[in-house]
Amino acid sequence: MTFVDLGFARVDTDRRNRRGFPEVIFCAGKLPAQVLEISRALLKEDGVVLGTRATAEQFEALSAEFPDARFHSAARCITVIRQPLPAMPGSIAVVCAGTSDLPVAEEAAVTLETFGCTVDRITDVGVAGIHRLLAVRDRLEASNAVIVAAGMEGALPSAVAGLISKPVIAVPTSVGYGASFGGIAALLGMLNSCGSGVTVVNIDNGFGAGYAAANISRLLSLKDAQ
Amino acid sequence: MTFVDLGFARVDTDRRNRRGFPEVIFCAGKLPAQVLEISRALLKEDGVVLGTRATAEQFEALSAEFPDARFHSAARCITVIRQPLPAMPGSIAVVCAGTSDLPVAEEAAVTLETFGCTVDRITDVGVAGIHRLLAVRDRLEASNAVIVAAGMEGALPSAVAGLISKPVIAVPTSVGYGASFGGIAALLGMLNSCGSGVTVVNIDNGFGAGYAAANISRLLSLKDAQ
Amino acid sequence: MTFVDLGFARVDTDRRNRRGFPEVIFCAGKLPAQVLEISRALLKEDGVVLGTRATAEQFEALSAEFPDARFHSAARCITVIRQPLPAMPGSIAVVCAGTSDLPVAEEAAVTLETFGCTVDRITDVGVAGIHRLLAVRDRLEASNAVIVAAGMEGALPSAVAGLISKPVIAVPTSVGYGASFGGIAALLGMLNSCGSGVTVVNIDNGFGAGYAAANISRLLSLKDAQ
Amino acid sequence: MTFVDLGFARVDTDRRNRRGFPEVIFCAGKLPAQVLEISRALLKEDGVVLGTRATAEQFEALSAEFPDARFHSAARCITVIRQPLPAMPGSIAVVCAGTSDLPVAEEAAVTLETFGCTVDRITDVGVAGIHRLLAVRDRLEASNAVIVAAGMEGALPSAVAGLISKPVIAVPTSVGYGASFGGIAALLGMLNSCGSGVTVVNIDNGFGAGYAAANISRLLSLKDAQ
Amino acid sequence: MTFVDLGFARVDTDRRNRRGFPEVIFCAGKLPAQVLEISRALLKEDGVVLGTRATAEQFEALSAEFPDARFHSAARCITVIRQPLPAMPGSIAVVCAGTSDLPVAEEAAVTLETFGCTVDRITDVGVAGIHRLLAVRDRLEASNAVIVAAGMEGALPSAVAGLISKPVIAVPTSVGYGASFGGIAALLGMLNSCGSGVTVVNIDNGFGAGYAAANISRLLSLKDAQ
Amino acid sequence: MTFVDLGFARVDTDRRNRRGFPEVIFCAGKLPAQVLEISRALLKEDGVVLGTRATAEQFEALSAEFPDARFHSAARCITVIRQPLPAMPGSIAVVCAGTSDLPVAEEAAVTLETFGCTVDRITDVGVAGIHRLLAVRDRLEASNAVIVAAGMEGALPSAVAGLISKPVIAVPTSVGYGASFGGIAALLGMLNSCGSGVTVVNIDNGFGAGYAAANISRLLSLKDAQ
Amino acid sequence: MTFVDLGFARVDTDRRNRRGFPEVIFCAGKLPAQVLEISRALLKEDGVVLGTRATAEQFEALSAEFPDARFHSAARCITVIRQPLPAMPGSIAVVCAGTSDLPVAEEAAVTLETFGCTVDRITDVGVAGIHRLLAVRDRLEASNAVIVAAGMEGALPSAVAGLISKPVIAVPTSVGYGASFGGIAALLGMLNSCGSGVTVVNIDNGFGAGYAAANISRLLSLKDAQ
Amino acid sequence: MTFVDLGFARVDTDRRNRRGFPEVIFCAGKLPAQVLEISRALLKEDGVVLGTRATAEQFEALSAEFPDARFHSAARCITVIRQPLPAMPGSIAVVCAGTSDLPVAEEAAVTLETFGCTVDRITDVGVAGIHRLLAVRDRLEASNAVIVAAGMEGALPSAVAGLISKPVIAVPTSVGYGASFGGIAALLGMLNSCGSGVTVVNIDNGFGAGYAAANISRLLSLKDAQ
């Protein structure tokens, strides 16, 4: 069977086969019991549960049944790791412009670690003090890819991309006020980046950025495996 | 009299008295004959004409009567200078991110020069190659104020402001495509700049940026005059 | 060292050297302990702390350690002043259109006073009763620069700019309802001002307006210092 | 019959009976032959044709058959007046902020004159030089109602409303550039006017403003007729 | 004196002289003590207080000092009437499309009644059942002017305007969901009304509609007074 | 009589005669007593009450008087069925992309069942695992029409329409975050569907989709009745 | 084979089998030679070509090879009918609010006729003169479904839906100016229609509306065929 | 030297060293002579010129001096290849939803080929006929990464991502009309993709997508080189 029909959800147990990584639970708007039931199906099939946008209440429902469940509060993620995914070669840098962007950066980092990647976290290197960024240039260049989370005007991905030769994945955050419009200013800034080759994910979508970066590291794994 | 009623326009001949600089003609949408008639009134009163968003046709109408009229084609400006405004102390840096932002930067520069300022033009120092900007840092710091014109994501004013102690006036330009939305991305980027104290004018409004910078230099003139 | 790495933040201790004013803490979204730790680093280096968008809870954390900390509740700002910045010559007028714009105007005023400026506060002179504005024209003209905070249609900066010869910095506020769209109407009004040379900061960004005005007064200080 | 079915249009010959004024032809997008055929029906029934947003080509089609047709080129209107509508008491002031707003103001004026109103035209009294507006205050107050056409930030209706006791109808124009967004800035400014009781019509809709003002004068006519 | 400076506000005591109606207090965002202090000044000068967007808490502050203060809860208005404004001839119809539009319609009605107008309230005549509207056509035509409050698609003003010869003032309400965008759909619908001469006020601005309609009735009063 | 005037509402008792289905109560923003009073009028005339966007409090008011009232909590609907509407031939498929879209899908389903339709519910068949959709293709084709509720990018209706020959009615939901803008992304996706003939209703408007589908089934009933 | 690969296009020759109607060519942006080549494939497989958004140049390329090709200029459509689709029972009403909406209505009508439907065209029945709509109520009710094309405020579908019991498909048109925003005002009006069950297609998408209506008539054909 | 100052431009001759690929000329808005002068500097330093958004006129200026210059008209690109970049291992699939998306897809393909990548072009596999996409699944999975260009609702990247395990880079195109808003609908669809890990570039930015994909292949080259 390629999916499990729970009535309220069809769990895609073929996902890992097709896509390389197992299905991940988007917990927002789901009842704790629903998250639990989907987790059971995924643990049985894949041995790994990653739930994003999770609440403490959902975590309690899981940890009652799975004592090894872990709540990553800054990232708002739940993980239950029974059969760890294989470790990937190299590392992914997760950079953020300011302290307020940390939750989004952490969602990316937890996703990466769940998927077998090593993460290099770099915080508060916004362009208002460009010397802070120049000081970490070598760490950025040493990574397989760089995830850059930034709110307000979202200028950091352009500056990062201008300095290094590795793929840059930009995550606009909803940090800011007034004409930042909940992340739209940062999103537009990143889409219009003068730094060639920057790609962008949805506002606050740390998971998506982590997934895309893991996908890139996975290519190198496949290369190793040849 | 504080204004001259031409029927289709009321020329504000009191403007220089109240505001420090004479009235400037926004030529867009005006007939050549209208631009000419307003110019006559301004020359008579103030001895200086500056027309922005001017066309070659409007210039021809003026130069037929005022042979000393000058057309600044890159800036789309007309000037007729009979009684030059007094020279201001110091200089204003006019910076642009890319070659395509030059018309907006030139409108600022012509405004500044008409108003008695010295201009230091710096071109193509966008953040995709930040070393080009670092190379001109001292010229920027040596100015009274810095005007920064940029399109696309509009990140340059943040980077400039982070490096120097002088007022930074940002001008978003309509350069870009797709989600730049005719300058909105750059405008939002500048309004949300993490570079403290950056102020912003309308999209493509080189004149406004030049006026604001001249206003700042004028304060220093007044100081000298005390 | 040009910055202090606290893990969750890199405090830019070189800021005052480069930019003329020390780093300011944007408190929104930071834990009280984080605000405290950054404050320690700034006090040690600069002797001055200014925190904007601060909460009472953050203030309590600071005042427990720094009894001379002060909470400016209308402005939502915290200050700890151990080594006051040098006093600037002249004054800055901070004008607001209506009573509801006061919090934004106060954020500008506290920023200015922390940076060494004298402030002239003028309240409730909106264009619905233009005689109230005409009555204060001389106070406006006597300032180095004028900050104008207004919500709704944001027409006041145009009217102010039309009357005086000093730089005008406009701050749109989120005051209004319906099609004011949280300050967008005022922002657009100010960006399209027919009052030449008006510059604009982000919606509700009293801090940015204050910073920009202080930057202008600082030019006059530098002139004095020559 | 309450309407005439021309196949491509149903001419509302009952309009004057229900609404006080006959149907007006919105010419944009109609073939000259269509405008002509509708005009025939209206002339037969009402003796008056007013076509707005008309082209020279449409006018030629009409004037070939109706030699007394008149083209108001500034207003882009066609009129054929066989049975003039009765003259209304008093006058309507039609004010515009700048020379570029004249076409919209003229559309309002031609509508008013076709409907029997006397028009007092006042041009170029924008808020950048408020003394020009104060100079005409008595003419504004002497009118039944005031139509104010303005582009850019659209601040003039607020200033006018603050000075007088008569109804103010605001018409945003598409004059401006950049963040004026084809009249949106002016429209939002007028909708959020701090001048109590200002009402607004669509961008560039001089006809609608003229109609609304004529409707007000018509109330006074009805009063006279009692 | 033409205004009273309370520090936090400048009460425009010249308003009634210039504009025909006294200043009205926009209570949103004001402290109860501020509303009270402004009310004292207005009562002393004009004998009439109208506060819109008022809270129960603000009302309590007023009623403690002015026992004759009245709270119109549906309209969210406070009134204190010591010297009633003179009664106006005729009536104003206040129409709403659905039950949910009532608060906005009531704000218009209370404004009208405070200003001396007679109000004819007509509820729930939306276009989904057009026969309900046709049934009240004569009441609409019998008014001096008609205020139409509607949310969702805002089609009612077009339908009303098509039936009668009196001025129609449209008030979009924020009633609706999804793509109604808090009243934007209704606002755009009304601005683009095919019903000639419809004028529009801000979303949920019942006060503005009431003021504009009262202004029209006041013209008839002036006519009577001649 | 074609309507019942309750003062705060005019119940359209002619609705079923004109439109085929009785009036439905949009409960949002109505007092429980108002919902009750309208329900009485509808039960008397039509024998069927359907209230959408209902609260538990409104339901309690109804069930006190009508013990057979039923609350569909997932759909946020109240029904009181005294005279069931006649059963329609065939069925309507109600499909949703993810578990979070269920409330909107249920509102459609309850509307359909109240109007006499049979519903085939299909959940969680989003395009991220297209095999889940292909597995239900025959059930979709066997329906009279298919309602598809989806949030995020709203791609499911295009995929469904590409597979079958029956009418597809798309309902964007507000499920998503960041640049989903409360359903706008899904709405635009559906309006631009490359699946020919897809029609769209408002964001979260399960009722509207259900009504439209019931209208289609009703045509088949009328055919049967011939 | 289920598709034909032409290199620049994959013609979906399985479309009629899956969806009931053959593939239709969206001609915008295609070279005449491309339209011709796709037409050959479709004629061979299906015997029917419908091209929408076609130019005269594309038509010439087709008519050179297929002399029986027909250009519907008002609708901007090309048809080549070798094997007519079977006639459907009943008719579809295609209604438009004004003369300027005719091209969109005609695109719907040509689509319907190509697909075997009978069309009842009704023009210029906008709500500004509601009696014109009431006069055709019986023709509307007699149809299987009604397509309503309207620009400006897009109020007509609500009024139509309120009068009849048949499905209503609304097509916003880009007719209008100013705040109609190229059809957005009409689109939002239709999405928020108070007329229950109205469904909407993209701006100016007459083809989509025609397809959806034909899909409904096809259900009745299938019923007949049982 | 790390850049060459041409006055109107500062050519970043250090780009290849920092970023892996040489600077690319964005030709839009540049004079042919400017494109030529920049090309000379790049050829001298890097031996490779890629100009995007180029015109025939710009190409003529180049080919006069560089006879081996090549114009890729579908992609609107110019190339001059003197020292080819090293070939990368594997291939990149460039997929487009419809024929009209080809220019954007070609810009990506030319960028990739200039940078040393092998391209697998796949055209017209939109979701309206999903069997066309399923037929090429193995070619997609065999690539290093997949670029997907789509307009209208932009659903194709979600469907592609759901089928394979390789990185997917989505390019929204401005193909569509009405509520596609020049590519915004597709952009939002892609940002909200339910296909985990999809990253997005600006509307019509084929170059950016090609650059990002080449960056990924380059990682594999570096791996090989170890």
PDB file of N, CA and C in Angstrom, chain E residues 79-136:
ATOM      1  N   THR E  79     -23.402  61.428  23.648  1.00  0.00           N
ATOM      2  CA  THR E  79     -23.857  62.800  23.400  1.00  0.00           C
ATOM      3  C   THR E  79     -24.156  63.497  24.723  1.00  0.00           C
ATOM      4  N   VAL E  80     -23.858  64.787  24.756  1.00  0.00           N
ATOM      5  CA  VAL E  80     -24.323  65.672  25.830  1.00  0.00           C
ATOM      6  C   VAL E  80     -24.881  66.900  25.121  1.00  0.00           C
ATOM      7  N   ILE E  81     -26.181  67.092  25.273  1.00  0.00           N
ATOM      8  CA  ILE E  81     -26.837  68.155  24.501  1.00  0.00           C
ATOM      9  C   ILE E  81     -27.372  69.209  25.476  1.00  0.00           C
ATOM     10  N   ARG E  82     -26.678  70.310  25.592  1.00  0.00           N
ATOM     11  CA  ARG E  82     -27.168  71.392  26.452  1.00  0.00           C
ATOM     12  C   ARG E  82     -27.891  72.452  25.620  1.00  0.00           C
ATOM     13  N   GLN E  83     -27.338  72.763  24.469  1.00  0.00           N
ATOM     14  CA  GLN E  83     -27.970  73.733  23.566  1.00  0.00           C
ATOM     15  C   GLN E  83     -28.172  73.046  22.220  1.00  0.00           C
ATOM     16  N   PRO E  84     -29.352  72.435  22.041  1.00  0.00           N
ATOM     17  CA  PRO E  84     -29.562  71.669  20.809  1.00  0.00           C
ATOM     18  C   PRO E  84     -29.329  72.532  19.566  1.00  0.00           C
ATOM     19  N   LEU E  85     -28.766  71.920  18.551  1.00  0.00           N
ATOM     20  CA  LEU E  85     -28.621  72.610  17.277  1.00  0.00           C
ATOM     21  C   LEU E  85     -29.999  72.780  16.666  1.00  0.00           C
ATOM     22  N   PRO E  86     -30.227  73.828  15.868  1.00  0.00           N
ATOM     23  CA  PRO E  86     -31.562  74.069  15.306  1.00  0.00           C
ATOM     24  C   PRO E  86     -32.018  72.926  14.401  1.00  0.00           C
ATOM     25  N   ALA E  87     -33.315  72.617  14.450  1.00  0.00           N
ATOM     26  CA  ALA E  87     -33.863  71.526  13.623  1.00  0.00           C
ATOM     27  C   ALA E  87     -33.774  71.886  12.147  1.00  0.00           C
ATOM     28  N   MET E  88     -33.452  70.877  11.347  1.00  0.00           N
ATOM     29  CA  MET E  88     -33.313  71.069   9.890  1.00  0.00           C
ATOM     30  C   MET E  88     -34.628  70.651   9.210  1.00  0.00           C
ATOM     31  N   PRO E  89     -34.943  71.248   8.060  1.00  0.00           N
ATOM     32  CA  PRO E  89     -36.149  70.831   7.333  1.00  0.00           C
ATOM     33  C   PRO E  89     -35.959  69.472   6.663  1.00  0.00           C
ATOM     34  N   GLY E  90     -37.043  68.723   6.492  1.00  0.00           N
ATOM     35  CA  GLY E  90     -37.001  67.444   5.775  1.00  0.00           C
ATOM     36  C   GLY E  90     -36.324  66.350   6.585  1.00  0.00           C
ATOM     37  N   SER E  91     -36.055  65.217   5.920  1.00  0.00           N
ATOM     38  CA  SER E  91     -35.433  64.086   6.627  1.00  0.00           C
ATOM     39  C   SER E  91     -34.338  63.463   5.773  1.00  0.00           C
ATOM     40  N   ILE E  92     -33.530  62.637   6.454  1.00  0.00           N
ATOM     41  CA  ILE E  92     -32.473  61.879   5.781  1.00  0.00           C
ATOM     42  C   ILE E  92     -32.781  60.398   5.975  1.00  0.00           C
ATOM     43  N   ALA E  93     -32.785  59.638   4.893  1.00  0.00           N
ATOM     44  CA  ALA E  93     -32.989  58.193   5.016  1.00  0.00           C
ATOM     45  C   ALA E  93     -31.657  57.513   5.285  1.00  0.00           C
ATOM     46  N   VAL E  94     -31.636  56.631   6.286  1.00  0.00           N
ATOM     47  CA  VAL E  94     -30.443  55.852   6.579  1.00  0.00           C
ATOM     48  C   VAL E  94     -30.798  54.381   6.354  1.00  0.00           C
ATOM     49  N   VAL E  95     -30.220  53.844   5.294  1.00  0.00           N
ATOM     50  CA  VAL E  95     -30.600  52.519   4.810  1.00  0.00           C
ATOM     51  C   VAL E  95     -29.454  51.559   5.071  1.00  0.00           C
ATOM     52  N   CYS E  96     -29.746  50.310   5.463  1.00  0.00           N
ATOM     53  CA  CYS E  96     -28.644  49.348   5.476  1.00  0.00           C
ATOM     54  C   CYS E  96     -29.033  48.036   4.831  1.00  0.00           C
ATOM     55  N   ALA E  97     -28.012  47.388   4.268  1.00  0.00           N
ATOM     56  CA  ALA E  97     -28.239  46.193   3.465  1.00  0.00           C
ATOM     57  C   ALA E  97     -28.606  45.000   4.331  1.00  0.00           C
ATOM     58  N   GLY E  98     -27.978  44.885   5.512  1.00  0.00           N
ATOM     59  CA  GLY E  98     -28.263  43.737   6.354  1.00  0.00           C
ATOM     60  C   GLY E  98     -28.209  44.107   7.815  1.00  0.00           C
ATOM     61  N   THR E  99     -28.620  43.199   8.660  1.00  0.00           N
ATOM     62  CA  THR E  99     -28.654  43.436  10.100  1.00  0.00           C
ATOM     63  C   THR E  99     -27.264  43.772  10.643  1.00  0.00           C
ATOM     64  N   SER E 100     -26.235  43.160  10.082  1.00  0.00           N
ATOM     65  CA  SER E 100     -24.885  43.367  10.595  1.00  0.00           C
ATOM     66  C   SER E 100     -24.338  44.764  10.303  1.00  0.00           C
ATOM     67  N   ASP E 101     -24.964  45.489   9.395  1.00  0.00           N
ATOM     68  CA  ASP E 101     -24.513  46.841   9.069  1.00  0.00           C
ATOM     69  C   ASP E 101     -25.090  47.883  10.020  1.00  0.00           C
ATOM     70  N   LEU E 102     -25.930  47.448  10.961  1.00  0.00           N
ATOM     71  CA  LEU E 102     -26.638  48.393  11.829  1.00  0.00           C
ATOM     72  C   LEU E 102     -25.728  49.325  12.633  1.00  0.00           C
ATOM     73  N   PRO E 103     -24.611  48.864  13.240  1.00  0.00           N
ATOM     74  CA  PRO E 103     -23.799  49.796  14.019  1.00  0.00           C
ATOM     75  C   PRO E 103     -23.310  50.995  13.209  1.00  0.00           C
ATOM     76  N   VAL E 104     -22.930  50.760  11.974  1.00  0.00           N
ATOM     77  CA  VAL E 104     -22.472  51.860  11.133  1.00  0.00           C
ATOM     78  C   VAL E 104     -23.628  52.794  10.794  1.00  0.00           C
ATOM     79  N   ALA E 105     -24.763  52.204  10.476  1.00  0.00           N
ATOM     80  CA  ALA E 105     -25.938  53.026  10.170  1.00  0.00           C
ATOM     81  C   ALA E 105     -26.348  53.857  11.381  1.00  0.00           C
ATOM     82  N   GLU E 106     -26.251  53.263  12.570  1.00  0.00           N
ATOM     83  CA  GLU E 106     -26.634  54.008  13.776  1.00  0.00           C
ATOM     84  C   GLU E 106     -25.677  55.161  14.059  1.00  0.00           C
ATOM     85  N   GLU E 107     -24.384  54.971  13.776  1.00  0.00           N
ATOM     86  CA  GLU E 107     -23.442  56.078  13.966  1.00  0.00           C
ATOM     87  C   GLU E 107     -23.837  57.262  13.076  1.00  0.00           C
ATOM     88  N   ALA E 108     -24.262  56.932  11.855  1.00  0.00           N
ATOM     89  CA  ALA E 108     -24.739  57.995  10.959  1.00  0.00           C
ATOM     90  C   ALA E 108     -25.991  58.647  11.526  1.00  0.00           C
ATOM     91  N   ALA E 109     -26.912  57.827  12.020  1.00  0.00           N
ATOM     92  CA  ALA E 109     -28.188  58.355  12.516  1.00  0.00           C
ATOM     93  C   ALA E 109     -27.991  59.247  13.736  1.00  0.00           C
ATOM     94  N   VAL E 110     -27.147  58.823  14.681  1.00  0.00           N
ATOM     95  CA  VAL E 110     -26.911  59.637  15.882  1.00  0.00           C
ATOM     96  C   VAL E 110     -26.244  60.964  15.503  1.00  0.00           C
ATOM     97  N   THR E 111     -25.310  60.911  14.555  1.00  0.00           N
ATOM     98  CA  THR E 111     -24.681  62.141  14.088  1.00  0.00           C
ATOM     99  C   THR E 111     -25.729  63.095  13.518  1.00  0.00           C
ATOM    100  N   LEU E 112     -26.592  62.555  12.685  1.00  0.00           N
ATOM    101  CA  LEU E 112     -27.633  63.375  12.059  1.00  0.00           C
ATOM    102  C   LEU E 112     -28.548  63.986  13.111  1.00  0.00           C
ATOM    103  N   GLU E 113     -28.997  63.181  14.058  1.00  0.00           N
ATOM    104  CA  GLU E 113     -29.929  63.679  15.067  1.00  0.00           C
ATOM    105  C   GLU E 113     -29.268  64.724  15.966  1.00  0.00           C
ATOM    106  N   THR E 114     -27.990  64.506  16.284  1.00  0.00           N
ATOM    107  CA  THR E 114     -27.274  65.506  17.087  1.00  0.00           C
ATOM    108  C   THR E 114     -27.175  66.842  16.335  1.00  0.00           C
ATOM    109  N   PHE E 115     -27.084  66.751  15.023  1.00  0.00           N
ATOM    110  CA  PHE E 115     -26.928  67.968  14.210  1.00  0.00           C
ATOM    111  C   PHE E 115     -28.267  68.585  13.800  1.00  0.00           C
ATOM    112  N   GLY E 116     -29.385  68.012  14.312  1.00  0.00           N
ATOM    113  CA  GLY E 116     -30.679  68.644  14.090  1.00  0.00           C
ATOM    114  C   GLY E 116     -31.517  68.040  12.973  1.00  0.00           C
ATOM    115  N   CYS E 117     -31.103  66.873  12.462  1.00  0.00           N
ATOM    116  CA  CYS E 117     -31.833  66.277  11.347  1.00  0.00           C
ATOM    117  C   CYS E 117     -32.830  65.220  11.842  1.00  0.00           C
ATOM    118  N   THR E 118     -33.879  65.008  11.057  1.00  0.00           N
ATOM    119  CA  THR E 118     -34.814  63.916  11.273  1.00  0.00           C
ATOM    120  C   THR E 118     -34.343  62.727  10.443  1.00  0.00           C
ATOM    121  N   VAL E 119     -34.389  61.514  11.034  1.00  0.00           N
ATOM    122  CA  VAL E 119     -33.848  60.335  10.365  1.00  0.00           C
ATOM    123  C   VAL E 119     -34.944  59.316  10.083  1.00  0.00           C
ATOM    124  N   ASP E 120     -34.930  58.758   8.869  1.00  0.00           N
ATOM    125  CA  ASP E 120     -35.841  57.658   8.524  1.00  0.00           C
ATOM    126  C   ASP E 120     -35.010  56.396   8.348  1.00  0.00           C
ATOM    127  N   ARG E 121     -35.089  55.458   9.340  1.00  0.00           N
ATOM    128  CA  ARG E 121     -34.261  54.248   9.335  1.00  0.00           C
ATOM    129  C   ARG E 121     -34.923  53.119   8.540  1.00  0.00           C
ATOM    130  N   ILE E 122     -34.186  52.522   7.622  1.00  0.00           N
ATOM    131  CA  ILE E 122     -34.695  51.419   6.782  1.00  0.00           C
ATOM    132  C   ILE E 122     -33.653  50.305   6.782  1.00  0.00           C
ATOM    133  N   THR E 123     -34.042  49.100   7.241  1.00  0.00           N
ATOM    134  CA  THR E 123     -33.068  48.034   7.481  1.00  0.00           C
ATOM    135  C   THR E 123     -33.303  46.794   6.620  1.00  0.00           C
ATOM    136  N   ASP E 124     -32.212  46.164   6.194  1.00  0.00           N
ATOM    137  CA  ASP E 124     -32.241  44.841   5.557  1.00  0.00           C
ATOM    138  C   ASP E 124     -32.973  44.832   4.221  1.00  0.00           C
ATOM    139  N   VAL E 125     -32.506  45.654   3.308  1.00  0.00           N
ATOM    140  CA  VAL E 125     -33.119  45.713   1.974  1.00  0.00           C
ATOM    141  C   VAL E 125     -32.078  45.402   0.888  1.00  0.00           C
ATOM    142  N   GLY E 126     -31.190  44.459   1.181  1.00  0.00           N
ATOM    143  CA  GLY E 126     -30.128  44.087   0.245  1.00  0.00           C
ATOM    144  C   GLY E 126     -30.655  43.565  -1.086  1.00  0.00           C
ATOM    145  N   VAL E 127     -29.800  43.570  -2.111  1.00  0.00           N
ATOM    146  CA  VAL E 127     -30.248  43.244  -3.470  1.00  0.00           C
ATOM    147  C   VAL E 127     -30.582  41.773  -3.684  1.00  0.00           C
ATOM    148  N   ALA E 128     -30.252  40.902  -2.709  1.00  0.00           N
ATOM    149  CA  ALA E 128     -30.616  39.494  -2.882  1.00  0.00           C
ATOM    150  C   ALA E 128     -32.126  39.310  -2.921  1.00  0.00           C
ATOM    151  N   GLY E 129     -32.870  40.299  -2.439  1.00  0.00           N
ATOM    152  CA  GLY E 129     -34.337  40.267  -2.538  1.00  0.00           C
ATOM    153  C   GLY E 129     -34.801  41.669  -2.877  1.00  0.00           C
ATOM    154  N   ILE E 130     -34.679  42.022  -4.141  1.00  0.00           N
ATOM    155  CA  ILE E 130     -34.813  43.412  -4.581  1.00  0.00           C
ATOM    156  C   ILE E 130     -36.211  43.965  -4.319  1.00  0.00           C
ATOM    157  N   HIS E 131     -37.208  43.061  -4.190  1.00  0.00           N
ATOM    158  CA  HIS E 131     -38.580  43.510  -3.913  1.00  0.00           C
ATOM    159  C   HIS E 131     -38.672  44.243  -2.571  1.00  0.00           C
ATOM    160  N   ARG E 132     -37.756  43.891  -1.640  1.00  0.00           N
ATOM    161  CA  ARG E 132     -37.764  44.581  -0.348  1.00  0.00           C
ATOM    162  C   ARG E 132     -37.340  46.039  -0.502  1.00  0.00           C
ATOM    163  N   LEU E 133     -36.489  46.293  -1.467  1.00  0.00           N
ATOM    164  CA  LEU E 133     -36.059  47.666  -1.723  1.00  0.00           C
ATOM    165  C   LEU E 133     -37.132  48.449  -2.481  1.00  0.00           C
ATOM    166  N   LEU E 134     -37.709  47.803  -3.494  1.00  0.00           N
ATOM    167  CA  LEU E 134     -38.734  48.480  -4.288  1.00  0.00           C
ATOM    168  C   LEU E 134     -39.897  48.919  -3.393  1.00  0.00           C
ATOM    169  N   ALA E 135     -40.136  48.151  -2.329  1.00  0.00           N
ATOM    170  CA  ALA E 135     -41.245  48.467  -1.426  1.00  0.00           C
ATOM    171  C   ALA E 135     -41.050  49.764  -0.650  1.00  0.00           C
ATOM    172  N   VAL E 136     -39.805  50.237  -0.551  1.00  0.00           N
ATOM    173  CA  VAL E 136     -39.564  51.473   0.205  1.00  0.00           C
ATOM    174  C   VAL E 136     -39.116  52.640  -0.681  1.00  0.00           C
TER     175      VAL E 136
END
